[in-house]
XYZ file of C-alpha atoms in Angstrom:
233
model
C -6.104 40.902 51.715
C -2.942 42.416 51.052
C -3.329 41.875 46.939
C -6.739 42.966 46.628
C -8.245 44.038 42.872
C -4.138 44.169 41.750
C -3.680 42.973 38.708
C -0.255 40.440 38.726
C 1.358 38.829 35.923
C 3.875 36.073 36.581
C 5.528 33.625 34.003
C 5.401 30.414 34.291
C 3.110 30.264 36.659
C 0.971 26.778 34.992
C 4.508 24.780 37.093
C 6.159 24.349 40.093
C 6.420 27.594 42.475
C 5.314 29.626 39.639
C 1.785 27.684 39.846
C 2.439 28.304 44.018
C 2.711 32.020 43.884
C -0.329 32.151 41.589
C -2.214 30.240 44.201
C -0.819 32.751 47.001
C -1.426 36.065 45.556
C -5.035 34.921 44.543
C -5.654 33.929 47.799
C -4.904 37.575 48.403
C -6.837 38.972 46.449
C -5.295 39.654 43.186
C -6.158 39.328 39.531
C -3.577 36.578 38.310
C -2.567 36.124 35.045
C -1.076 33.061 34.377
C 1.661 33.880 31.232
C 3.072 29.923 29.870
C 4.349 28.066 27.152
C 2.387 24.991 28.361
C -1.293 26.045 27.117
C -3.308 23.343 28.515
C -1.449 22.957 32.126
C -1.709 26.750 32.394
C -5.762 26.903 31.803
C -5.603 23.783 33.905
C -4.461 26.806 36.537
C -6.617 29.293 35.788
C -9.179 27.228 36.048
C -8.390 25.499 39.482
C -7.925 28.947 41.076
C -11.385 30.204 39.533
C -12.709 27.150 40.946
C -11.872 27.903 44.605
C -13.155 31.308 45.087
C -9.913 33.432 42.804
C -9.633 35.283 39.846
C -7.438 34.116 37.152
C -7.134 34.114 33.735
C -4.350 32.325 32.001
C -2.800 33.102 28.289
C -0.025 30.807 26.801
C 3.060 33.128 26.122
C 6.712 32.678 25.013
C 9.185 35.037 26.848
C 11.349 34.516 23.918
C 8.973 36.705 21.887
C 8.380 40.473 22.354
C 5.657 40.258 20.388
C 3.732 37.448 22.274
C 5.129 39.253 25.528
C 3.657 42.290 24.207
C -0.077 41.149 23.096
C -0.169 39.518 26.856
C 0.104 43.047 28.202
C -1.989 44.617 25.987
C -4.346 41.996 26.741
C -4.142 41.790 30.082
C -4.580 46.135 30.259
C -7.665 45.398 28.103
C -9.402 43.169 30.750
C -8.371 44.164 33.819
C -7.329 48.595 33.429
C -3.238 47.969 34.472
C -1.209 46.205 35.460
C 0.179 46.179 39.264
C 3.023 43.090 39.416
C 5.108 41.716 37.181
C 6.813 38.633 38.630
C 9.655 37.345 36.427
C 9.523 33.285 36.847
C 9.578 31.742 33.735
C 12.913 29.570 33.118
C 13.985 26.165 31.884
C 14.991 23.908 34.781
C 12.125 21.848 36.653
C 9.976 21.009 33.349
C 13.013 20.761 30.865
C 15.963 18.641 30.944
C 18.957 20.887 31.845
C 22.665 19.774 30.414
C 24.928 19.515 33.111
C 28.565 19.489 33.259
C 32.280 21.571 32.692
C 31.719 24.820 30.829
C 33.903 23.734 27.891
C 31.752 20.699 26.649
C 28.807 22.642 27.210
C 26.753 22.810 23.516
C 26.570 26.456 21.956
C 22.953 26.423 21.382
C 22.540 24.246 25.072
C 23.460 27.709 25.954
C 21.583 29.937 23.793
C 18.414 27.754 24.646
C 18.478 28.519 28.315
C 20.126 32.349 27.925
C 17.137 33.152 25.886
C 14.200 32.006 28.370
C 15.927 32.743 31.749
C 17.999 35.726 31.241
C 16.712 37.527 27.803
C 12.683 36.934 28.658
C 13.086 38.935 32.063
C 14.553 41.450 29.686
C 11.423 40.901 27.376
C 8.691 41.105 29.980
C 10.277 43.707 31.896
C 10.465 46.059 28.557
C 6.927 45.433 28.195
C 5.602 46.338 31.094
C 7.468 49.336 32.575
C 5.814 51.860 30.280
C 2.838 50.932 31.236
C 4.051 50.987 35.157
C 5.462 54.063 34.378
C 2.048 55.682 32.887
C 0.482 54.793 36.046
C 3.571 55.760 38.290
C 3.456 52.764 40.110
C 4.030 48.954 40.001
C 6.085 46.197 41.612
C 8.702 43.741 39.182
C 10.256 40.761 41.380
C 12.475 38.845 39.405
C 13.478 35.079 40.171
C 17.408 34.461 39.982
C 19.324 31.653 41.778
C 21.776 30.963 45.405
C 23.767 29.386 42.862
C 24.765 32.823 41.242
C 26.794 33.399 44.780
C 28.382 30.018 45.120
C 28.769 28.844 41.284
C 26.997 25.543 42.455
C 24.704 23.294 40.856
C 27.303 22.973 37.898
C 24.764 24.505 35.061
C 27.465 27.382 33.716
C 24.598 28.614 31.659
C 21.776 28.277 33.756
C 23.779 30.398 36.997
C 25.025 32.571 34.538
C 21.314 33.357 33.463
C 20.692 34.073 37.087
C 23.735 35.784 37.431
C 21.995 38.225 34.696
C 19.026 38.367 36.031
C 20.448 39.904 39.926
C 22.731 42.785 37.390
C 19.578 43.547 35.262
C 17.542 43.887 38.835
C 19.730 46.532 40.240
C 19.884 48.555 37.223
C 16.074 48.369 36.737
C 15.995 49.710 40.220
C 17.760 52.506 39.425
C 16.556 53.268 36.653
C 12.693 53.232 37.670
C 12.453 54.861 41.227
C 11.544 57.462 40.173
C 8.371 56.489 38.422
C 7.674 54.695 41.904
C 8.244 51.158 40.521
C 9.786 48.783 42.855
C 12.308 46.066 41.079
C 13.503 43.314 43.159
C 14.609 39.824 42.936
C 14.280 36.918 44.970
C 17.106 33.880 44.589
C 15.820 30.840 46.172
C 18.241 27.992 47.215
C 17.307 24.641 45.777
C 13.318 23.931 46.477
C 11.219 21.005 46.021
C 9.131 22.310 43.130
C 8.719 19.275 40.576
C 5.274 17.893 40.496
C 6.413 14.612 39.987
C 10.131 13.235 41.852
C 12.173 10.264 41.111
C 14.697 9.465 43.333
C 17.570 11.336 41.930
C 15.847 14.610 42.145
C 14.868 13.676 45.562
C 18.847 12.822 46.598
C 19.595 15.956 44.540
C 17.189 17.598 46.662
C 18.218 16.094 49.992
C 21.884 17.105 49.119
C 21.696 20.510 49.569
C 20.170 19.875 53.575
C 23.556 19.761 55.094
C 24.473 23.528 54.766
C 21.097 24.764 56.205
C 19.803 25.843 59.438
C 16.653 24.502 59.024
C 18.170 20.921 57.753
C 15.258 19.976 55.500
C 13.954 20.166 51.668
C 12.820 23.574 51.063
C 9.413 23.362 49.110
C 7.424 26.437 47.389
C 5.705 27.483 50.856
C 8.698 28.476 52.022
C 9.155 31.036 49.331
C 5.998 32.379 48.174
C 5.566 35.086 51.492
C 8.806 36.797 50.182
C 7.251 37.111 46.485
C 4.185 38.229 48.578
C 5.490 40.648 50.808
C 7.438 42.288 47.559
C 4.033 42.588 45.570
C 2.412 44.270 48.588
């Protein structure tokens, strides 16, 4: 087991490849805490993973708020002694409806709304945890940005500038904490079948983005989840 006894936070984790990555790294052997704005379908998580043999233990949290994102480490030191991975997920765009279209009709708070989950609460989670990564001297933040931060695709100004963000605020982090021998890293996944439930224009959405792969097929959340994985390890 390549997790085992590591305690591993990761953000919306009660949806989509945030729920597979939970599944993954319990599977290896880690303490999971599942950190979501969606109460019920996160315990729903926690308690499915308990169920099959894992350890898990969810808490509803906003990454808007420091001081929610702060109680959830301090909780999570309380129960489990540290805290080994943080894995930056959480971000409106499977569970919410996202506003697409040319950056000048795009709403003001449209783009406030999604700045301040996908790009401000990696800031947010990542503030919380590093001094207690750096106390210990170790720990491991992967952060979740976007393929369409390198071709502007997807045409969602706000959401691939989040990402965008997200990639800059990774490389500084990694600068920054070397030293304290804290890994940062970030993953940016091309488009990936991760909606629990798929009418046919996500599906065509979906299917559109075949054509410029190798592997000419829908990438789903077991593609993806080794990377995270192999970055926690």
């Amino acid at each position: 087991m390549r997790l085992k006894d590591k305690v591993a936070i990761i953000t919306g984790a009660a949806h989509g490849i945030g729920k597979a990555y939970a599944r993954r790294f319990t599977e290896e052997g880690a303490h999971v805490v599942i950190a979501d704005i969606d109460d019920a379908a996160g315990a729903a998580v926690a308690k499915a993973l308990l169920d099959s043999g894992g350890s898990a233990w969810a808490r509803r949290t906003d990454v808007r708020s420091f001081a929610d994102v702060q109680a959830l480490t301090e909780e999570t030191v309380r129960r489990f002694g540290r805290i080994d991975v943080l894995l930056n997920n959480a971000a409106i765009y499977v569970t919410e409806m996202l506003w697409k279209g040319p950056v000048e009709e795009l709403a003001i708070d449209e783009w406030d709304r999604v700045m301040e989950v996908n790009l401000k609460g990696v800031f947010l989670c990542s503030k919380a945890v590093i001094p207690i990564m750096k106390q210990q001297k170790s720990g491991k933040i992967i952060n979740i940005a976007s393929g369409t931060f390198f071709s502007g695709s997807g045409n969602m100004p706000h959401y691939t500038t989040a990402k965008g963000g997200v990639v800059a605020l990774t490389r500084v982090m990694a600068r920054q904490l070397g030293d304290w021998g804290i890994n940062v890293n970030c993953m940016t996944p091309g488009s990936t079948m991760s909606e629990e439930s798929v009418s046919d224009e996500v599906l065509k959405r979906r299917e559109g983005s075949t054509e410029k792969r190798a592997f000419r097929r829908i990438e789903t959340p077991a593609d993806i989840v080794g990377t995270a994985l192999f970055l926690a390890s």
